[in-house]
Amino acid sequence: MSPTPPLRAAVVGTGHRAQTFTRDLAARPGHRVVALCDPSPTRMAFHNRLLAEAGEPPATTWEPERFTDLLAKEGIDEVVVTTVDAEHDRYVVPALKAGCRVVTEKPMTVDAARCARILDTVRETGNSLTVAFNYRFNPVHEKVRALLAEGAVGEVLSVHYEWLLDTRHGADYFRRWHREKRYSGGLMVHKASHHFDLVNWWLADTPDEVFGYGRLAFYGPDAGARHGLRREYDRAHGAEAAAGDPFALDLAGDATLRALYLDAERDDGYHRDRNVFGGPVTIEDDMAVLVRYARGATMTYHLTAYSPWEGYRVMVNGSAGRLELEVEESRWQAPRTRITSTRGALHGDTAAEHAGGVRLTLRPLWQPPVDVTVTVAHEAHGGGDTRMLDALFGGTRADGGTWADGGTRPAGHPTATERDGALALAVGLAANRCFETGRPVRTGDLVPALGTRAS
């Protein structure tokens, strides 16, 4: 019997996050990256070097305008979408219609119309769409899910969730394309979709109504001037005023950043190192949100993008007790302008300097608190990346490329569907609407196809 040929994969969008998929698909015998699609030949050449380093043949390179030709001429079986968020549906929809299996980075998309287009296409074609919510695969998060599912706190009545981005990680969203809501949907969509998906998944419930306030309180030209932090330059490279600025990014000082962005500027003119206190910035950096779920639980959520430390606190209150999680991904950050990550400022790829600890505490009613033992990893997004990739694409060459169930994903792993992607998106979109109107918003009014039934 002849061996089964590897699935033919296309990676669309060859920026920094795409490295994870290009490298890992190249390490798996059941898959082969045969095509790359991006506006920049320079970035695609970088990814072909990654394939060469893995001993793989080069992939063909395609302009975005020829994506449908790529699908047909390359005989693509699976597509990984890692483009600018607002472009996801541009590739997800034709790939689904072509019969491909599709994996898209989070968020699934950035607005209600694009979301409806994706949901309609999945329904019409019956094809597979997975949203890459790697936080589900963090062992700590899986432990929280297991404790809640087994009734450790009884019926869940409320959740308090605080997420802090420090002034290295948080600032990075204000240097790049994410700073404009038309491209990213803002941090309520781009970043918080991780967090909203986690709570939806932990509670096995659907968000019904949202209210919130958000503002640009720290970054941007006005706040920067008000706090005495603003320096007068547009982008850091070549700017004398950026010298010594702890908020400036040195593209030339990191080989990967230079190859992916500085050298690629001749292709598309994109600047990866904008001044975080310059304009335009149309997203918020301080957001407070209240969510009511279909079965009655509520969540208070706060995202701060300018904190001195990075991490999060989650408290779940129930009829039988309380579960508390605190994760210190970085206890503090020293000022610096150079990035040391070997993959070009991939936040979460390696453990942060000054990483702290993880504490998970169960506090039952009428009993002493219990410190729950958890597996702690600060690299690869808490271990989530590696486990997610294994779940999506099967084993690597190092372990023989096989799994017990004989399929491409281990049984029982919590991969997220298009519905999960839409539910997380709906909370962020509703929050954005609240920021504009000051009024509560029902998620079903934004994305009627979701309804409010429990997952």
Short mmCIF file of C-alpha atoms in Angstrom, two decimals:
data_model
loop_
_atom_site.label_atom_id
_atom_site.label_comp_id
_atom_site.label_asym_id
_atom_site.label_seq_id
_atom_site.Cartn_x
_atom_site.Cartn_y
_atom_site.Cartn_z
CA MET A 1 0.00 0.00 0.00
CA SER A 2 1.43 3.39 -1.02
CA PRO A 3 1.77 6.00 1.75
CA THR A 4 -0.92 8.66 2.05
CA PRO A 5 0.34 11.91 0.49
CA PRO A 6 0.59 14.89 2.86
CA LEU A 7 -2.22 17.43 2.92
CA ARG A 8 -1.36 20.44 0.78
CA ALA A 9 -1.48 23.61 2.88
CA ALA A 10 -1.50 27.31 2.06
CA VAL A 11 -0.49 29.95 4.60
CA VAL A 12 -2.16 33.29 3.90
CA GLY A 13 -0.55 36.31 5.53
CA THR A 14 3.16 35.83 6.24
CA GLY A 15 3.80 38.22 9.12
CA HIS A 16 5.16 37.39 12.57
CA ARG A 17 2.34 35.16 13.85
CA ALA A 18 2.40 33.05 10.68
CA GLN A 19 5.88 31.81 11.62
CA THR A 20 4.27 29.51 14.19
CA PHE A 21 2.17 27.78 11.54
CA THR A 22 4.83 27.64 8.83
CA ARG A 23 7.38 26.09 11.19
CA ASP A 24 4.99 23.62 12.75
CA LEU A 25 3.35 22.44 9.55
CA ALA A 26 6.83 21.85 8.16
CA ALA A 27 7.53 19.59 11.16
CA ARG A 28 4.47 17.37 10.58
CA PRO A 29 4.65 14.52 8.07
CA GLY A 30 0.95 14.68 7.26
CA HIS A 31 1.16 18.26 5.98
CA ARG A 32 3.18 20.25 3.47
CA VAL A 33 3.15 24.03 2.98
CA VAL A 34 2.96 24.30 -0.81
CA ALA A 35 1.76 27.90 -1.20
CA LEU A 36 2.20 31.28 0.48
CA CYS A 37 -0.01 34.31 -0.12
CA ASP A 38 0.87 37.87 0.92
CA PRO A 39 1.20 41.34 -0.61
CA SER A 40 4.94 41.27 0.22
CA PRO A 41 7.38 39.06 -1.74
CA THR A 42 9.98 39.85 0.94
CA ARG A 43 7.89 38.34 3.73
CA MET A 44 7.06 35.29 1.63
CA ALA A 45 10.76 34.81 0.93
CA PHE A 46 11.39 34.84 4.69
CA HIS A 47 8.86 32.05 5.15
CA ASN A 48 10.41 30.05 2.35
CA ARG A 49 13.68 30.29 4.27
CA LEU A 50 11.87 28.82 7.28
CA LEU A 51 10.75 25.91 5.10
CA ALA A 52 14.28 25.42 3.79
CA GLU A 53 15.61 25.32 7.36
CA ALA A 54 13.11 22.52 8.06
CA GLY A 55 14.29 20.57 5.00
CA GLU A 56 11.09 21.29 3.07
CA PRO A 57 10.83 22.37 -0.58
CA PRO A 58 9.95 26.00 -1.30
CA ALA A 59 6.31 27.01 -1.52
CA THR A 60 4.94 28.90 -4.48
CA THR A 61 4.20 32.57 -3.81
CA TRP A 62 0.96 34.33 -4.71
CA GLU A 63 -0.49 37.81 -4.62
CA PRO A 64 -3.77 38.17 -2.66
CA GLU A 65 -5.69 39.07 -5.83
CA ARG A 66 -4.93 35.58 -7.18
CA PHE A 67 -6.03 33.62 -4.12
CA THR A 68 -8.80 31.71 -5.89
CA ASP A 69 -6.30 30.73 -8.62
CA LEU A 70 -3.96 29.53 -5.88
CA LEU A 71 -6.64 27.24 -4.46
CA ALA A 72 -7.39 25.68 -7.81
CA LYS A 73 -3.92 25.41 -9.32
CA GLU A 74 -2.14 24.18 -6.19
CA GLY A 75 -4.79 21.61 -5.20
CA ILE A 76 -5.03 23.01 -1.68
CA ASP A 77 -6.51 20.83 1.06
CA GLU A 78 -6.16 23.22 4.01
CA VAL A 79 -5.75 26.96 4.45
CA VAL A 80 -4.31 28.82 7.44
CA VAL A 81 -5.34 32.49 7.58
CA THR A 82 -3.04 34.84 9.54
CA THR A 83 -3.67 38.14 7.76
CA VAL A 84 -4.75 41.51 9.10
CA ASP A 85 -7.98 40.74 10.99
CA ALA A 86 -10.25 42.71 8.66
CA GLU A 87 -9.05 40.55 5.74
CA HIS A 88 -9.88 37.14 7.25
CA ASP A 89 -13.22 36.68 5.51
CA ARG A 90 -11.63 37.55 2.15
CA TYR A 91 -9.81 34.19 2.33
CA VAL A 92 -11.97 32.12 4.66
CA VAL A 93 -15.06 32.31 2.45
CA PRO A 94 -13.52 31.24 -0.90
CA ALA A 95 -11.46 28.54 0.85
CA LEU A 96 -14.60 27.07 2.42
CA LYS A 97 -16.39 27.20 -0.93
CA ALA A 98 -13.45 25.38 -2.52
CA GLY A 99 -13.87 22.54 -0.02
CA CYS A 100 -10.75 23.28 2.02
CA ARG A 101 -10.38 22.81 5.71
CA VAL A 102 -9.77 26.31 7.12
CA VAL A 103 -7.98 27.44 10.30
CA THR A 104 -8.10 31.16 10.99
CA GLU A 105 -6.28 33.16 13.61
CA LYS A 106 -8.44 34.92 16.15
CA PRO A 107 -10.49 37.01 15.96
CA MET A 108 -12.57 35.26 13.33
CA THR A 109 -13.28 38.68 11.79
CA VAL A 110 -13.93 42.28 12.89
CA ASP A 111 -17.56 43.21 12.27
CA ALA A 112 -21.08 41.79 12.16
CA ALA A 113 -21.44 41.78 8.37
CA ARG A 114 -18.24 39.81 7.84
CA CYS A 115 -19.21 37.46 10.66
CA ALA A 116 -22.59 36.76 9.04
CA ARG A 117 -20.86 36.11 5.70
CA ILE A 118 -18.60 33.50 7.28
CA LEU A 119 -21.42 31.81 9.22
CA ASP A 120 -23.60 31.70 6.09
CA THR A 121 -20.77 30.12 4.08
CA VAL A 122 -20.10 27.43 6.71
CA ARG A 123 -23.81 26.61 6.79
CA GLU A 124 -24.10 26.53 2.99
CA THR A 125 -20.99 24.43 2.37
CA GLY A 126 -20.93 22.24 5.46
CA ASN A 127 -17.16 22.65 5.52
CA SER A 128 -14.86 22.98 8.53
CA LEU A 129 -13.71 26.23 10.11
CA THR A 130 -11.57 26.35 13.23
CA VAL A 131 -10.63 29.54 15.10
CA ALA A 132 -7.16 29.37 16.67
CA PHE A 133 -8.04 30.17 20.28
CA ASN A 134 -4.80 28.89 21.78
CA TYR A 135 -5.74 30.02 25.30
CA ARG A 136 -8.16 27.08 25.51
CA PHE A 137 -5.16 24.74 25.37
CA ASN A 138 -3.27 26.25 28.28
CA PRO A 139 -3.30 23.50 30.96
CA VAL A 140 -4.21 26.05 33.64
CA HIS A 141 -7.28 27.12 31.68
CA GLU A 142 -8.25 23.51 31.06
CA LYS A 143 -8.07 22.90 34.82
CA VAL A 144 -10.42 25.82 35.46
CA ARG A 145 -12.85 24.38 32.92
CA ALA A 146 -12.68 20.94 34.56
CA LEU A 147 -13.26 22.29 38.07
CA LEU A 148 -16.27 24.33 37.00
CA ALA A 149 -17.71 21.45 34.96
CA GLU A 150 -17.49 19.07 37.92
CA GLY A 151 -19.35 21.58 40.13
CA ALA A 152 -16.47 22.66 42.36
CA VAL A 153 -18.21 26.00 43.04
CA GLY A 154 -21.76 24.81 42.39
CA GLU A 155 -23.86 26.91 40.03
CA VAL A 156 -21.77 29.74 38.59
CA LEU A 157 -23.39 33.05 39.52
CA SER A 158 -20.77 35.66 38.57
CA VAL A 159 -17.27 36.14 37.16
CA HIS A 160 -14.79 38.95 37.68
CA TYR A 161 -12.00 39.08 35.08
CA GLU A 162 -9.12 41.56 34.93
CA TRP A 163 -6.49 41.43 32.19
CA LEU A 164 -3.36 43.60 32.29
CA LEU A 165 -1.03 44.22 29.34
CA ASP A 166 2.29 45.76 30.34
CA THR A 167 3.93 48.72 28.64
CA ARG A 168 5.95 46.48 26.29
CA HIS A 169 3.19 44.17 25.12
CA GLY A 170 0.31 46.64 25.41
CA ALA A 171 2.24 49.36 23.63
CA ASP A 172 2.84 47.09 20.65
CA TYR A 173 -0.81 47.24 19.63
CA PHE A 174 -0.36 50.99 19.25
CA ARG A 175 2.73 50.75 17.00
CA ARG A 176 1.19 48.62 14.28
CA TRP A 177 -1.97 48.20 12.20
CA HIS A 178 -4.00 47.18 15.29
CA ARG A 179 -4.13 50.85 16.34
CA GLU A 180 -6.86 51.48 13.73
CA LYS A 181 -10.21 49.88 14.54
CA ARG A 182 -11.11 49.41 10.89
CA TYR A 183 -8.30 46.84 10.62
CA SER A 184 -8.44 45.13 14.05
CA GLY A 185 -11.83 45.87 15.58
CA GLY A 186 -9.99 47.34 18.57
CA LEU A 187 -8.69 45.45 21.59
CA MET A 188 -12.22 44.34 22.49
CA VAL A 189 -12.18 42.28 19.30
CA HIS A 190 -8.52 41.53 18.63
CA LYS A 191 -7.21 40.82 22.14
CA ALA A 192 -10.23 40.30 24.37
CA SER A 193 -11.76 37.72 22.00
CA HIS A 194 -9.33 35.30 23.69
CA HIS A 195 -10.77 36.15 27.09
CA PHE A 196 -14.41 36.21 26.07
CA ASP A 197 -14.01 32.82 24.41
CA LEU A 198 -12.48 31.41 27.59
CA VAL A 199 -15.39 32.53 29.74
CA ASN A 200 -17.95 31.30 27.19
CA TRP A 201 -16.16 27.95 27.19
CA TRP A 202 -15.66 27.77 30.96
CA LEU A 203 -19.33 28.50 31.63
CA ALA A 204 -20.66 26.50 28.65
CA ASP A 205 -23.01 29.43 28.18
CA THR A 206 -23.65 32.18 25.65
CA PRO A 207 -23.33 35.94 26.21
CA ASP A 208 -26.68 37.65 25.93
CA GLU A 209 -26.30 41.36 26.81
CA VAL A 210 -23.29 43.69 27.13
CA PHE A 211 -22.65 47.13 28.58
CA GLY A 212 -19.37 48.98 28.88
CA TYR A 213 -17.20 52.05 28.76
CA GLY A 214 -13.90 52.45 26.92
CA ARG A 215 -11.50 55.25 26.15
CA LEU A 216 -8.02 56.09 24.91
CA ALA A 217 -6.52 57.07 28.24
CA PHE A 218 -2.76 56.49 27.92
CA TYR A 219 -1.63 56.15 24.30
CA GLY A 220 -2.29 58.47 21.37
CA PRO A 221 -1.18 62.09 20.88
CA ASP A 222 -3.49 63.80 23.36
CA ALA A 223 -2.93 61.46 26.30
CA GLY A 224 0.78 61.24 25.54
CA ALA A 225 1.11 65.01 25.71
CA ARG A 226 -1.03 65.22 28.86
CA HIS A 227 1.17 62.70 30.69
CA GLY A 228 4.45 64.15 29.42
CA LEU A 229 5.37 60.97 27.50
CA ARG A 230 5.02 62.11 23.90
CA ARG A 231 8.08 62.57 21.67
CA GLU A 232 7.79 64.11 18.24
CA TYR A 233 8.39 61.41 15.61
CA ASP A 234 6.14 59.39 13.33
CA ARG A 235 8.03 56.10 13.30
CA ALA A 236 11.10 55.03 15.28
CA HIS A 237 13.46 53.91 12.52
CA GLY A 238 15.82 56.73 11.61
CA ALA A 239 14.19 59.16 14.04
CA GLU A 240 16.58 61.00 16.34
CA ALA A 241 13.72 61.80 18.73
CA ALA A 242 13.09 58.07 19.22
CA ALA A 243 16.58 57.42 20.63
CA GLY A 244 16.24 56.24 24.22
CA ASP A 245 12.43 56.23 24.11
CA PRO A 246 11.29 53.12 26.03
CA PHE A 247 8.17 53.01 23.85
CA ALA A 248 10.13 52.93 20.56
CA LEU A 249 10.72 49.67 18.68
CA ASP A 250 14.11 49.09 17.04
CA LEU A 251 13.35 47.15 13.87
CA ALA A 252 16.96 47.18 12.71
CA GLY A 253 18.15 45.67 16.01
CA ASP A 254 16.42 42.31 15.49
CA ALA A 255 17.12 40.10 12.46
CA THR A 256 13.58 38.76 12.24
CA LEU A 257 11.90 42.14 12.59
CA ARG A 258 14.24 43.54 9.96
CA ALA A 259 13.49 40.71 7.52
CA LEU A 260 9.72 40.68 8.02
CA TYR A 261 9.07 44.41 8.23
CA LEU A 262 11.93 46.82 7.64
CA ASP A 263 13.14 45.05 4.49
CA ALA A 264 9.54 44.57 3.35
CA GLU A 265 8.66 48.27 3.43
CA ARG A 266 9.66 48.54 -0.22
CA ASP A 267 6.81 46.12 -1.05
CA ASP A 268 3.85 47.69 0.73
CA GLY A 269 5.04 50.74 2.69
CA TYR A 270 3.88 49.28 6.01
CA HIS A 271 5.61 50.72 9.10
CA ARG A 272 5.73 48.33 12.06
CA ASP A 273 7.32 50.88 14.44
CA ARG A 274 4.90 53.78 14.69
CA ASN A 275 5.01 56.22 17.61
CA VAL A 276 2.50 55.00 20.21
CA PHE A 277 1.85 58.64 21.14
CA GLY A 278 1.35 59.71 17.53
CA GLY A 279 -1.74 59.56 15.36
CA PRO A 280 -4.02 58.24 14.13
CA VAL A 281 -5.11 55.92 16.96
CA THR A 282 -8.77 54.91 16.86
CA ILE A 283 -8.81 52.09 19.44
CA GLU A 284 -9.18 52.22 23.22
CA ASP A 285 -6.57 51.26 25.83
CA ASP A 286 -8.79 51.15 28.96
CA MET A 287 -12.07 49.20 28.81
CA ALA A 288 -14.65 48.16 31.41
CA VAL A 289 -17.38 45.72 30.36
CA LEU A 290 -20.37 44.02 32.00
CA VAL A 291 -21.78 40.87 30.37
CA ARG A 292 -24.96 38.95 31.21
CA TYR A 293 -25.14 35.32 30.10
CA ALA A 294 -28.16 33.40 28.87
CA ARG A 295 -28.49 31.35 32.07
CA GLY A 296 -28.21 34.43 34.30
CA ALA A 297 -24.54 34.63 35.33
CA THR A 298 -22.81 37.99 34.96
CA MET A 299 -19.20 38.93 34.21
CA THR A 300 -17.35 42.14 35.01
CA TYR A 301 -14.29 42.51 32.77
CA HIS A 302 -11.52 45.11 32.60
CA LEU A 303 -8.67 45.34 30.10
CA THR A 304 -5.78 47.71 30.77
CA ALA A 305 -3.13 48.09 28.04
CA TYR A 306 -0.56 50.22 29.93
CA SER A 307 0.16 48.30 33.13
CA PRO A 308 3.58 48.02 34.86
CA TRP A 309 3.03 44.23 35.11
CA GLU A 310 1.38 41.70 32.83
CA GLY A 311 -1.06 38.99 33.71
CA TYR A 312 -4.64 38.38 34.77
CA ARG A 313 -6.97 37.62 37.64
CA VAL A 314 -10.17 35.61 37.34
CA MET A 315 -12.62 35.06 40.19
CA VAL A 316 -15.62 32.77 39.72
CA ASN A 317 -18.37 32.96 42.36
CA GLY A 318 -20.79 30.07 42.73
CA SER A 319 -23.48 28.64 44.95
CA ALA A 320 -20.92 26.36 46.65
CA GLY A 321 -17.83 28.56 46.79
CA ARG A 322 -15.34 30.58 44.78
CA LEU A 323 -12.48 29.80 42.38
CA GLU A 324 -9.60 32.29 42.08
CA LEU A 325 -6.88 32.33 39.42
CA GLU A 326 -3.96 34.76 39.30
CA VAL A 327 -1.24 34.58 36.64
CA GLU A 328 1.81 36.87 36.65
CA GLU A 329 3.28 36.60 33.15
CA SER A 330 5.69 39.46 33.91
CA ARG A 331 6.03 41.04 37.36
CA TRP A 332 7.57 44.21 35.89
CA GLN A 333 9.37 45.51 32.79
CA ALA A 334 12.57 47.50 32.59
CA PRO A 335 12.68 50.26 29.95
CA ARG A 336 14.36 49.16 26.74
CA THR A 337 14.06 49.67 23.00
CA ARG A 338 15.45 46.39 21.66
CA ILE A 339 13.49 43.17 21.28
CA THR A 340 15.33 39.95 22.12
CA SER A 341 12.77 37.40 20.89
CA THR A 342 14.26 35.11 18.24
CA ARG A 343 10.97 35.21 16.38
CA GLY A 344 10.61 38.94 16.15
CA ALA A 345 8.56 40.14 19.12
CA LEU A 346 6.09 37.30 19.24
CA HIS A 347 4.53 38.04 22.60
CA GLY A 348 4.20 34.80 24.52
CA ASP A 349 6.64 32.74 22.43
CA THR A 350 9.19 32.71 25.24
CA ALA A 351 8.78 33.27 28.95
CA ALA A 352 8.97 36.97 29.78
CA GLU A 353 11.82 38.30 31.84
CA HIS A 354 10.70 38.67 35.47
CA ALA A 355 7.94 36.10 34.95
CA GLY A 356 5.96 35.45 38.11
CA GLY A 357 3.84 32.59 39.33
CA VAL A 358 0.42 31.01 38.91
CA ARG A 359 -2.00 30.56 41.78
CA LEU A 360 -5.26 28.65 41.52
CA THR A 361 -7.28 28.56 44.74
CA LEU A 362 -10.59 26.86 45.43
CA ARG A 363 -12.52 28.34 48.36
CA PRO A 364 -15.48 26.08 49.22
CA LEU A 365 -18.19 27.27 51.56
CA TRP A 366 -17.57 26.25 55.20
CA GLN A 367 -14.16 24.71 54.42
CA PRO A 368 -10.52 25.86 54.32
CA PRO A 369 -9.22 27.06 50.94
CA VAL A 370 -7.50 24.53 48.69
CA ASP A 371 -4.40 25.39 46.62
CA VAL A 372 -4.91 23.55 43.34
CA THR A 373 -1.79 22.12 41.70
CA VAL A 374 -1.44 23.23 38.08
CA THR A 375 1.15 22.78 35.34
CA VAL A 376 2.83 26.14 34.76
CA ALA A 377 4.46 27.26 31.52
CA HIS A 378 5.05 30.86 30.47
CA GLU A 379 6.42 30.14 26.99
CA ALA A 380 4.32 29.31 23.89
CA HIS A 381 1.35 31.19 25.37
CA GLY A 382 1.28 29.09 28.51
CA GLY A 383 1.91 25.90 26.53
CA GLY A 384 -1.24 26.56 24.54
CA ASP A 385 0.41 26.99 21.14
CA THR A 386 2.08 23.58 21.12
CA ARG A 387 -0.98 21.72 22.33
CA MET A 388 -3.28 23.61 19.94
CA LEU A 389 -1.06 22.80 16.96
CA ASP A 390 -0.98 19.14 17.97
CA ALA A 391 -4.77 19.14 18.22
CA LEU A 392 -5.17 20.82 14.84
CA PHE A 393 -2.54 19.05 12.79
CA GLY A 394 -1.50 15.83 14.55
CA GLY A 395 1.91 14.66 15.68
CA THR A 396 5.31 15.87 14.55
CA ARG A 397 8.04 13.89 12.86
CA ALA A 398 9.78 13.64 16.22
CA ASP A 399 6.93 11.54 17.68
CA GLY A 400 6.16 9.60 14.52
CA GLY A 401 3.27 11.79 13.45
CA THR A 402 0.59 9.52 14.90
CA TRP A 403 -2.14 9.84 17.50
CA ALA A 404 -4.11 7.22 19.36
CA ASP A 405 -7.36 8.00 17.53
CA GLY A 406 -5.69 7.72 14.13
CA GLY A 407 -6.91 11.14 13.07
CA THR A 408 -5.41 14.58 12.69
CA ARG A 409 -6.43 15.79 16.14
CA PRO A 410 -6.36 14.05 19.53
CA ALA A 411 -9.75 13.21 20.95
CA GLY A 412 -11.15 15.55 23.57
CA HIS A 413 -9.17 18.68 22.75
CA PRO A 414 -11.24 21.87 22.84
CA THR A 415 -10.90 23.24 19.31
CA ALA A 416 -13.09 26.27 18.65
CA THR A 417 -15.67 26.33 15.86
CA GLU A 418 -17.01 29.22 13.80
CA ARG A 419 -19.85 29.54 16.34
CA ASP A 420 -17.33 29.91 19.17
CA GLY A 421 -15.51 32.53 17.13
CA ALA A 422 -18.74 34.41 16.52
CA LEU A 423 -19.76 34.33 20.20
CA ALA A 424 -16.45 35.79 21.33
CA LEU A 425 -16.62 38.39 18.56
CA ALA A 426 -20.18 39.34 19.51
CA VAL A 427 -19.12 40.43 23.01
CA GLY A 428 -16.38 42.65 21.62
CA LEU A 429 -18.62 44.15 18.95
CA ALA A 430 -21.33 44.84 21.51
CA ALA A 431 -18.77 46.49 23.81
CA ASN A 432 -17.60 48.71 20.95
CA ARG A 433 -21.20 49.71 20.26
CA CYS A 434 -21.67 50.58 23.94
CA PHE A 435 -18.57 52.78 23.88
CA GLU A 436 -20.24 54.78 21.10
CA THR A 437 -23.81 54.92 22.40
CA GLY A 438 -23.60 54.53 26.19
CA ARG A 439 -26.41 51.97 26.01
CA PRO A 440 -26.54 48.19 26.61
CA VAL A 441 -26.49 45.95 23.53
CA ARG A 442 -27.89 42.47 23.01
CA THR A 443 -25.48 40.21 21.13
CA GLY A 444 -28.32 38.65 19.15
CA ASP A 445 -29.16 42.07 17.73
CA LEU A 446 -25.64 42.32 16.28
CA VAL A 447 -25.35 38.72 15.04
CA PRO A 448 -28.92 37.37 14.80
CA ALA A 449 -27.74 33.93 13.61
CA LEU A 450 -26.24 33.25 17.05
CA GLY A 451 -29.39 33.28 19.14
CA THR A 452 -28.89 32.88 22.90
CA ARG A 453 -28.99 29.12 23.42
CA ALA A 454 -26.32 27.60 25.64
CA SER A 455 -23.34 25.89 24.00
#
